[in-house]
């Protein structure tokens, strides 16, 4: 069975869906692995490394996809008119497509996969259950995004993170305020603490308070009945009421004004990121302060964030709104993402058939499958038969 790994062509994407390490392990399952030439270069994996791992290297997407039964991607394949190559049109009918396909916000993609006759699995929809942790692409990528956010904040901050005591005087530790204490936020807290920052954090989920404190940071937030209901059964943050957000804004305003660095990480699954940092709050920050908005891809938590750009306000506050934060640490992000996909395939691998077996009654399979048998099947999307 042939498995294809394509080069990522969407703007700003530096990751790859299989590394030489996972290509070797995929081949051990009995798969014939073919990688499009140049697919791993931006993540530091040359074609030669894939060849050494036992993979074939194809000169272009068409060559890689020819007769492929499984296709691994980081982002959704380009459709006709989206870029220089119609990747979707080249994928053989009946193939299994696995990636972060982002179809909940783009329902037409799921319909396109159904019409193309693909079995499409969108890994960002993986249910947050214990059995699925090793396949959780959101967590693996958010962890690295939180780390990278602090590293870039430290580079942009014109002082230092730790307290520096010198003969010429003392420079105080940076005050770091982390908004959102999910996977990315907790990693940001830990990294900022390692760098010597004085860290505080906020989150609407009730469990977050103890997690924040366990990492040595102080908790800032509104604690009321709504906060007690602020987490879904799947572990995601619920979107909060306007009244709660108003109260939360009042409480954190003072923390923002004291902060030298603010790291924004709050996301709601499948929705626009909530605006937690207003223009007035940014205006209260000291010149030279830094805001890092990991949620920029979803519109941003900061009202002044310009997705894809780094700006400096009239008050001298730097706002880093880069897209695709995991892609800013591509070798590590690719390594973890590729292992997530390998684990998914290995978990549902039928050794006798030498092929993946994805039973729709399985909670994980049901959670990630967008299209199957010519129809859109995911419960979050309107079911529609293929044309």
Tab-separated table of C-alpha atoms in Angstrom:
chain	number	residue	atom	x	y	z
A	1	UNK	CA	0.000	0.000	0.000
A	2	UNK	CA	1.384	3.377	-1.052
A	3	UNK	CA	1.472	6.318	1.397
A	4	UNK	CA	2.208	9.816	0.093
A	5	UNK	CA	3.604	12.769	2.011
A	6	UNK	CA	3.162	16.095	0.233
A	7	UNK	CA	5.045	19.353	0.412
A	8	UNK	CA	3.029	22.023	2.225
A	9	UNK	CA	2.158	24.899	-0.103
A	10	UNK	CA	-0.089	27.089	2.032
A	11	UNK	CA	1.455	30.443	2.916
A	12	UNK	CA	3.729	30.398	5.942
A	13	UNK	CA	3.575	26.640	6.480
A	14	UNK	CA	6.999	25.222	7.323
A	15	UNK	CA	6.059	21.848	8.817
A	16	UNK	CA	5.898	18.429	7.195
A	17	UNK	CA	3.538	15.534	7.959
A	18	UNK	CA	6.218	12.824	8.176
A	19	UNK	CA	9.830	12.962	9.286
A	20	UNK	CA	12.561	10.471	8.363
A	21	UNK	CA	11.975	8.878	11.784
A	22	UNK	CA	8.253	8.282	11.179
A	23	UNK	CA	8.784	7.399	7.508
A	24	UNK	CA	10.952	4.491	8.644
A	25	UNK	CA	8.301	3.347	11.118
A	26	UNK	CA	5.535	3.683	8.528
A	27	UNK	CA	7.577	1.514	6.178
A	28	UNK	CA	7.879	-1.047	8.983
A	29	UNK	CA	4.081	-1.368	8.927
A	30	UNK	CA	4.434	-2.581	5.344
A	31	UNK	CA	3.682	0.714	3.646
A	32	UNK	CA	5.501	1.973	0.575
A	33	UNK	CA	6.311	5.542	1.629
A	34	UNK	CA	6.818	8.226	-1.017
A	35	UNK	CA	7.716	11.805	-0.136
A	36	UNK	CA	7.448	14.738	-2.504
A	37	UNK	CA	10.855	16.294	-3.111
A	38	UNK	CA	11.518	19.237	-0.812
A	39	UNK	CA	8.656	18.389	1.561
A	40	UNK	CA	10.877	18.464	4.641
A	41	UNK	CA	13.394	21.152	3.730
A	42	UNK	CA	11.813	24.008	5.691
A	43	UNK	CA	11.743	21.773	8.771
A	44	UNK	CA	15.365	20.705	8.341
A	45	UNK	CA	14.782	17.289	6.735
A	46	UNK	CA	16.466	16.962	3.308
A	47	UNK	CA	15.407	14.452	0.666
A	48	UNK	CA	18.507	12.369	1.397
A	49	UNK	CA	17.330	11.759	4.958
A	50	UNK	CA	14.062	10.304	3.694
A	51	UNK	CA	15.890	8.082	1.223
A	52	UNK	CA	18.121	6.810	4.038
A	53	UNK	CA	14.952	6.010	6.009
A	54	UNK	CA	13.716	3.838	3.148
A	55	UNK	CA	11.267	6.250	1.525
A	56	UNK	CA	11.004	7.021	-2.161
A	57	UNK	CA	11.335	10.673	-3.151
A	58	UNK	CA	9.041	11.830	-5.982
A	59	UNK	CA	9.868	14.875	-8.060
A	60	UNK	CA	6.421	16.468	-7.759
A	61	UNK	CA	2.985	16.126	-6.193
A	62	UNK	CA	1.578	14.142	-9.106
A	63	UNK	CA	4.366	11.598	-8.811
A	64	UNK	CA	3.943	11.289	-5.066
A	65	UNK	CA	0.170	10.859	-5.279
A	66	UNK	CA	0.075	8.390	-8.150
A	67	UNK	CA	-1.799	5.291	-6.879
A	68	UNK	CA	-1.549	6.519	-3.262
A	69	UNK	CA	-3.988	4.932	-0.826
A	70	UNK	CA	-3.040	7.112	2.156
A	71	UNK	CA	-2.092	10.809	2.039
A	72	UNK	CA	-0.552	12.659	4.992
A	73	UNK	CA	-0.760	16.451	5.181
A	74	UNK	CA	-0.256	19.169	7.748
A	75	UNK	CA	-2.808	21.557	6.245
A	76	UNK	CA	-5.725	20.966	3.893
A	77	UNK	CA	-4.683	20.092	0.333
A	78	UNK	CA	-4.982	22.938	-2.141
A	79	UNK	CA	-8.079	22.769	-4.329
A	80	UNK	CA	-8.311	24.135	-7.845
A	81	UNK	CA	-7.671	27.879	-7.883
A	82	UNK	CA	-6.132	27.975	-4.394
A	83	UNK	CA	-2.526	27.684	-5.508
A	84	UNK	CA	-0.076	26.541	-8.156
A	85	UNK	CA	-1.031	22.848	-7.814
A	86	UNK	CA	-4.500	21.298	-7.590
A	87	UNK	CA	-3.469	18.837	-4.882
A	88	UNK	CA	-7.016	17.714	-4.156
A	89	UNK	CA	-7.608	16.887	-7.800
A	90	UNK	CA	-4.502	14.685	-7.851
A	91	UNK	CA	-5.479	12.515	-4.873
A	92	UNK	CA	-6.881	9.158	-6.116
A	93	UNK	CA	-10.506	8.372	-5.318
A	94	UNK	CA	-10.866	6.087	-2.332
A	95	UNK	CA	-7.701	7.357	-0.649
A	96	UNK	CA	-7.494	8.083	3.068
A	97	UNK	CA	-6.552	11.733	3.688
A	98	UNK	CA	-5.212	12.624	7.159
A	99	UNK	CA	-4.277	16.127	8.312
A	100	UNK	CA	-5.509	19.233	10.108
A	101	UNK	CA	-8.088	19.985	7.451
A	102	UNK	CA	-9.889	22.873	9.221
A	103	UNK	CA	-13.237	22.029	7.688
A	104	UNK	CA	-15.457	23.142	10.576
A	105	UNK	CA	-14.802	26.751	9.639
A	106	UNK	CA	-14.782	25.838	5.928
A	107	UNK	CA	-17.666	23.356	5.438
A	108	UNK	CA	-17.202	23.351	1.670
A	109	UNK	CA	-13.954	21.459	2.187
A	110	UNK	CA	-15.734	18.482	3.721
A	111	UNK	CA	-18.160	18.435	0.822
A	112	UNK	CA	-15.265	18.607	-1.638
A	113	UNK	CA	-13.633	15.588	0.019
A	114	UNK	CA	-16.910	13.684	-0.180
A	115	UNK	CA	-17.316	14.535	-3.848
A	116	UNK	CA	-13.717	13.492	-4.496
A	117	UNK	CA	-14.492	10.090	-2.985
A	118	UNK	CA	-12.006	10.470	-0.141
A	119	UNK	CA	-12.103	9.223	3.416
A	120	UNK	CA	-10.977	12.406	5.149
A	121	UNK	CA	-9.821	12.577	8.782
A	122	UNK	CA	-9.288	15.986	10.374
A	123	UNK	CA	-7.015	15.480	13.357
A	124	UNK	CA	-7.766	18.756	15.140
A	125	UNK	CA	-11.239	17.317	15.875
A	126	UNK	CA	-9.800	14.424	17.885
A	127	UNK	CA	-11.845	13.893	21.073
A	128	UNK	CA	-9.954	14.760	24.242
A	129	UNK	CA	-9.995	11.355	25.888
A	130	UNK	CA	-7.151	9.504	27.569
A	131	UNK	CA	-6.821	6.942	24.788
A	132	UNK	CA	-6.284	9.704	22.229
A	133	UNK	CA	-3.636	11.754	24.029
A	134	UNK	CA	-0.713	10.440	22.006
A	135	UNK	CA	-2.522	11.409	18.788
A	136	UNK	CA	-3.570	14.885	19.943
A	137	UNK	CA	-2.143	17.268	17.356
A	138	UNK	CA	-3.668	20.334	19.008
A	139	UNK	CA	-1.865	19.636	22.261
A	140	UNK	CA	1.475	18.764	20.705
A	141	UNK	CA	1.468	21.881	18.544
A	142	UNK	CA	0.092	24.193	21.249
A	143	UNK	CA	2.830	23.071	23.617
A	144	UNK	CA	5.491	24.263	21.188
A	145	UNK	CA	3.553	27.427	20.364
A	146	UNK	CA	3.542	28.372	24.053
A	147	UNK	CA	7.275	27.833	24.282
A	148	UNK	CA	8.028	29.751	21.105
A	149	UNK	CA	5.793	32.654	22.151
A	150	UNK	CA	7.893	33.274	25.259
A	151	UNK	CA	11.181	32.948	23.378
A	152	UNK	CA	10.045	35.544	20.835
A	153	UNK	CA	8.687	37.773	23.590
A	154	UNK	CA	12.075	37.655	25.301
A	155	UNK	CA	13.782	38.578	22.030
A	156	UNK	CA	11.420	41.516	21.469
A	157	UNK	CA	11.508	42.784	25.069
A	158	UNK	CA	14.162	45.478	25.413
A	159	UNK	CA	15.109	44.530	28.977
A	160	UNK	CA	15.683	41.103	30.501
A	161	UNK	CA	13.439	38.364	31.868
A	162	UNK	CA	15.392	37.528	35.055
A	163	UNK	CA	16.357	39.938	37.775
A	164	UNK	CA	19.909	41.069	36.972
A	165	UNK	CA	22.037	42.314	39.855
A	166	UNK	CA	25.189	44.118	38.746
A	167	UNK	CA	27.695	46.576	40.165
A	168	UNK	CA	25.950	49.235	38.089
A	169	UNK	CA	22.590	48.494	39.642
A	170	UNK	CA	19.699	46.023	39.553
A	171	UNK	CA	17.319	45.338	36.679
A	172	UNK	CA	14.031	43.876	37.999
A	173	UNK	CA	12.531	40.658	36.684
A	174	UNK	CA	10.001	41.015	33.883
A	175	UNK	CA	6.337	40.794	34.845
A	176	UNK	CA	4.785	38.208	32.503
A	177	UNK	CA	1.007	37.811	32.308
A	178	UNK	CA	-0.361	34.759	30.468
A	179	UNK	CA	-3.969	34.871	29.250
A	180	UNK	CA	-5.330	31.357	28.904
A	181	UNK	CA	-3.869	28.358	30.739
A	182	UNK	CA	-4.497	25.533	28.333
A	183	UNK	CA	-1.598	23.539	26.905
A	184	UNK	CA	0.001	26.584	25.257
A	185	UNK	CA	-0.540	28.804	28.270
A	186	UNK	CA	0.900	26.327	30.748
A	187	UNK	CA	3.981	25.859	28.606
A	188	UNK	CA	4.299	29.644	28.339
A	189	UNK	CA	4.126	29.907	32.133
A	190	UNK	CA	6.773	27.228	32.589
A	191	UNK	CA	9.080	28.750	29.976
A	192	UNK	CA	8.733	32.284	31.334
A	193	UNK	CA	9.491	30.966	34.812
A	194	UNK	CA	12.600	29.179	33.535
A	195	UNK	CA	13.791	32.435	32.008
A	196	UNK	CA	13.406	34.154	35.362
A	197	UNK	CA	10.202	36.081	34.805
A	198	UNK	CA	7.687	36.926	37.534
A	199	UNK	CA	4.597	35.198	36.145
A	200	UNK	CA	0.850	35.499	36.675
A	201	UNK	CA	-1.919	33.971	34.576
A	202	UNK	CA	-5.663	33.839	34.041
A	203	UNK	CA	-8.136	31.327	32.608
A	204	UNK	CA	-11.896	30.836	32.785
A	205	UNK	CA	-11.692	27.093	33.469
A	206	UNK	CA	-11.952	26.210	37.176
A	207	UNK	CA	-9.240	23.545	37.013
A	208	UNK	CA	-6.762	26.068	35.654
A	209	UNK	CA	-6.272	27.870	38.961
A	210	UNK	CA	-4.454	24.968	40.599
A	211	UNK	CA	-2.510	24.195	37.404
A	212	UNK	CA	-1.301	27.787	37.259
A	213	UNK	CA	-0.243	27.745	40.887
A	214	UNK	CA	1.484	24.374	40.502
A	215	UNK	CA	3.867	25.993	38.018
A	216	UNK	CA	4.765	28.765	40.438
A	217	UNK	CA	2.624	31.500	38.895
A	218	UNK	CA	-0.086	33.541	40.614
A	219	UNK	CA	-3.720	33.314	39.509
A	220	UNK	CA	-5.699	36.343	38.323
A	221	UNK	CA	-9.394	36.016	37.539
A	222	UNK	CA	-13.072	36.199	38.407
A	223	UNK	CA	-14.229	33.239	40.492
A	224	UNK	CA	-17.991	32.811	40.346
A	225	UNK	CA	-20.682	30.296	39.382
A	226	UNK	CA	-20.170	30.816	35.650
A	227	UNK	CA	-16.480	30.021	35.993
A	228	UNK	CA	-17.433	26.692	37.574
A	229	UNK	CA	-19.260	25.811	34.322
A	230	UNK	CA	-16.599	27.210	32.012
A	231	UNK	CA	-15.167	23.909	30.776
A	232	UNK	CA	-16.747	21.409	28.388
A	233	UNK	CA	-16.739	17.670	28.997
A	234	UNK	CA	-14.087	17.432	26.284
A	235	UNK	CA	-11.729	19.722	28.167
A	236	UNK	CA	-12.181	22.838	26.035
A	237	UNK	CA	-13.047	26.295	27.303
A	238	UNK	CA	-16.642	27.372	26.723
A	239	UNK	CA	-17.384	30.780	25.285
A	240	UNK	CA	-18.280	32.988	28.257
A	241	UNK	CA	-21.121	35.468	28.606
A	242	UNK	CA	-20.671	39.141	27.864
A	243	UNK	CA	-21.189	39.951	31.543
A	244	UNK	CA	-18.471	37.535	32.624
A	245	UNK	CA	-16.074	38.898	30.021
A	246	UNK	CA	-16.753	42.431	31.290
A	247	UNK	CA	-15.975	41.465	34.874
A	248	UNK	CA	-12.921	39.521	33.776
A	249	UNK	CA	-11.698	42.520	31.813
A	250	UNK	CA	-11.959	44.700	34.894
A	251	UNK	CA	-10.028	42.230	37.029
A	252	UNK	CA	-7.218	41.674	34.554
A	253	UNK	CA	-6.881	45.332	33.554
A	254	UNK	CA	-4.665	46.020	36.554
A	255	UNK	CA	-2.547	42.941	35.824
A	256	UNK	CA	-2.084	44.059	32.222
A	257	UNK	CA	-1.042	47.547	33.289
A	258	UNK	CA	1.675	46.028	35.481
A	259	UNK	CA	2.843	43.563	32.857
A	260	UNK	CA	5.974	43.894	30.776
A	261	UNK	CA	4.934	40.941	28.618
A	262	UNK	CA	1.432	39.608	27.908
A	263	UNK	CA	1.042	36.195	26.242
A	264	UNK	CA	-2.440	35.618	24.746
A	265	UNK	CA	-3.387	31.960	24.209
A	266	UNK	CA	-7.183	31.752	24.624
A	267	UNK	CA	-9.027	29.810	21.922
A	268	UNK	CA	-12.534	28.350	21.643
A	269	UNK	CA	-12.700	25.259	19.437
A	270	UNK	CA	-14.076	26.094	15.991
A	271	UNK	CA	-14.857	29.722	16.862
A	272	UNK	CA	-13.283	33.144	16.499
A	273	UNK	CA	-10.866	33.815	19.347
A	274	UNK	CA	-12.407	35.867	22.171
A	275	UNK	CA	-11.103	39.425	22.525
A	276	UNK	CA	-9.590	39.602	26.008
A	277	UNK	CA	-7.098	42.434	25.627
A	278	UNK	CA	-8.761	45.701	24.626
A	279	UNK	CA	-7.113	48.685	22.998
A	280	UNK	CA	-7.481	50.557	26.285
A	281	UNK	CA	-5.630	47.796	28.129
A	282	UNK	CA	-2.807	47.904	25.611
A	283	UNK	CA	-2.729	51.668	26.049
A	284	UNK	CA	-2.172	51.202	29.776
A	285	UNK	CA	0.999	49.191	29.224
A	286	UNK	CA	4.443	50.735	29.537
A	287	UNK	CA	6.430	51.698	26.417
A	288	UNK	CA	8.642	48.781	25.409
A	289	UNK	CA	6.162	46.189	26.650
A	290	UNK	CA	5.356	43.193	24.457
A	291	UNK	CA	2.103	41.419	23.583
A	292	UNK	CA	2.355	37.995	21.950
A	293	UNK	CA	-0.917	36.756	20.432
A	294	UNK	CA	-0.847	33.004	19.784
A	295	UNK	CA	-4.535	33.218	18.841
A	296	UNK	CA	-3.801	35.445	15.825
A	297	UNK	CA	-4.856	32.715	13.365
A	298	UNK	CA	-8.371	32.868	14.853
A	299	UNK	CA	-8.557	36.654	14.843
A	300	UNK	CA	-6.525	37.242	17.995
A	301	UNK	CA	-7.210	37.813	21.693
A	302	UNK	CA	-5.856	41.357	21.450
A	303	UNK	CA	-8.060	43.976	19.798
A	304	UNK	CA	-5.030	45.551	18.103
A	305	UNK	CA	-3.473	42.369	16.750
A	306	UNK	CA	-2.829	42.386	13.010
A	307	UNK	CA	-2.763	38.679	12.051
A	308	UNK	CA	0.476	37.815	10.333
A	309	UNK	CA	2.320	40.960	11.399
A	310	UNK	CA	4.358	42.483	14.221
A	311	UNK	CA	3.399	46.072	14.961
A	312	UNK	CA	4.320	48.781	17.451
A	313	UNK	CA	1.550	50.970	18.809
A	314	UNK	CA	1.783	54.722	19.186
A	315	UNK	CA	2.438	54.090	22.878
A	316	UNK	CA	5.454	51.935	22.114
A	317	UNK	CA	3.903	48.519	22.822
A	318	UNK	CA	5.034	45.750	20.481
A	319	UNK	CA	2.335	43.300	19.368
A	320	UNK	CA	3.488	40.046	17.763
A	321	UNK	CA	0.607	38.594	15.773
A	322	UNK	CA	2.384	35.972	13.718
A	323	UNK	CA	0.301	33.214	12.200
A	324	UNK	CA	1.100	29.526	12.668
A	325	UNK	CA	3.170	29.705	15.843
A	326	UNK	CA	4.090	25.986	15.762
A	327	UNK	CA	5.471	26.613	12.270
A	328	UNK	CA	7.980	29.012	13.829
A	329	UNK	CA	9.707	26.017	15.434
A	330	UNK	CA	9.263	23.642	12.474
A	331	UNK	CA	11.671	20.793	13.233
A	332	UNK	CA	10.209	20.088	16.675
A	333	UNK	CA	6.641	20.775	15.534
A	334	UNK	CA	7.001	18.411	12.576
A	335	UNK	CA	8.540	15.708	14.760
A	336	UNK	CA	5.621	15.771	17.206
A	337	UNK	CA	2.932	16.150	14.536
A	338	UNK	CA	4.369	13.275	12.515
A	339	UNK	CA	4.384	11.059	15.608
A	340	UNK	CA	0.744	11.962	16.262
A	341	UNK	CA	-0.202	10.777	12.768
A	342	UNK	CA	1.951	7.652	13.067
A	343	UNK	CA	0.215	6.763	16.343
A	344	UNK	CA	-3.206	7.260	14.757
A	345	UNK	CA	-2.378	4.953	11.863
A	346	UNK	CA	-0.667	2.385	14.088
A	347	UNK	CA	-3.621	2.269	16.481
A	348	UNK	CA	-6.014	1.385	13.695
A	349	UNK	CA	-3.639	-0.742	11.637
A	350	UNK	CA	-4.922	-4.168	10.560
A	351	UNK	CA	-1.810	-6.356	10.336
A	352	UNK	CA	-3.545	-9.139	8.437
A	353	UNK	CA	-4.945	-6.803	5.799
A	354	UNK	CA	-1.831	-4.606	5.747
A	355	UNK	CA	-4.091	-1.554	5.795
A	356	UNK	CA	-5.758	0.826	8.260
A	357	UNK	CA	-9.163	-0.203	9.576
A	358	UNK	CA	-11.210	2.744	10.832
A	359	UNK	CA	-14.405	1.485	12.493
A	360	UNK	CA	-16.931	4.313	12.545
A	361	UNK	CA	-18.310	3.144	15.874
A	362	UNK	CA	-14.969	3.962	17.501
A	363	UNK	CA	-15.084	7.276	19.397
A	364	UNK	CA	-11.788	8.505	17.973
A	365	UNK	CA	-12.635	7.608	14.385
A	366	UNK	CA	-16.107	9.110	14.669
A	367	UNK	CA	-14.609	12.281	16.105
A	368	UNK	CA	-12.135	12.934	13.284
A	369	UNK	CA	-13.880	11.602	10.174
A	370	UNK	CA	-15.236	14.340	7.907
A	371	UNK	CA	-16.194	12.364	4.816
A	372	UNK	CA	-16.650	8.718	3.984
A	373	UNK	CA	-18.412	6.782	1.256
A	374	UNK	CA	-19.132	9.897	-0.777
A	375	UNK	CA	-20.913	11.742	2.038
A	376	UNK	CA	-20.088	14.237	4.773
A	377	UNK	CA	-20.446	12.283	8.013
A	378	UNK	CA	-19.120	14.489	10.805
A	379	UNK	CA	-21.895	15.562	13.218
A	380	UNK	CA	-20.611	19.149	13.363
A	381	UNK	CA	-21.185	19.564	9.618
A	382	UNK	CA	-24.341	19.355	7.523
A	383	UNK	CA	-24.607	15.903	6.040
A	384	UNK	CA	-24.830	15.984	2.302
A	385	UNK	CA	-24.415	13.255	-0.317
A	386	UNK	CA	-21.837	13.692	-3.035
A	387	UNK	CA	-23.001	15.149	-6.297
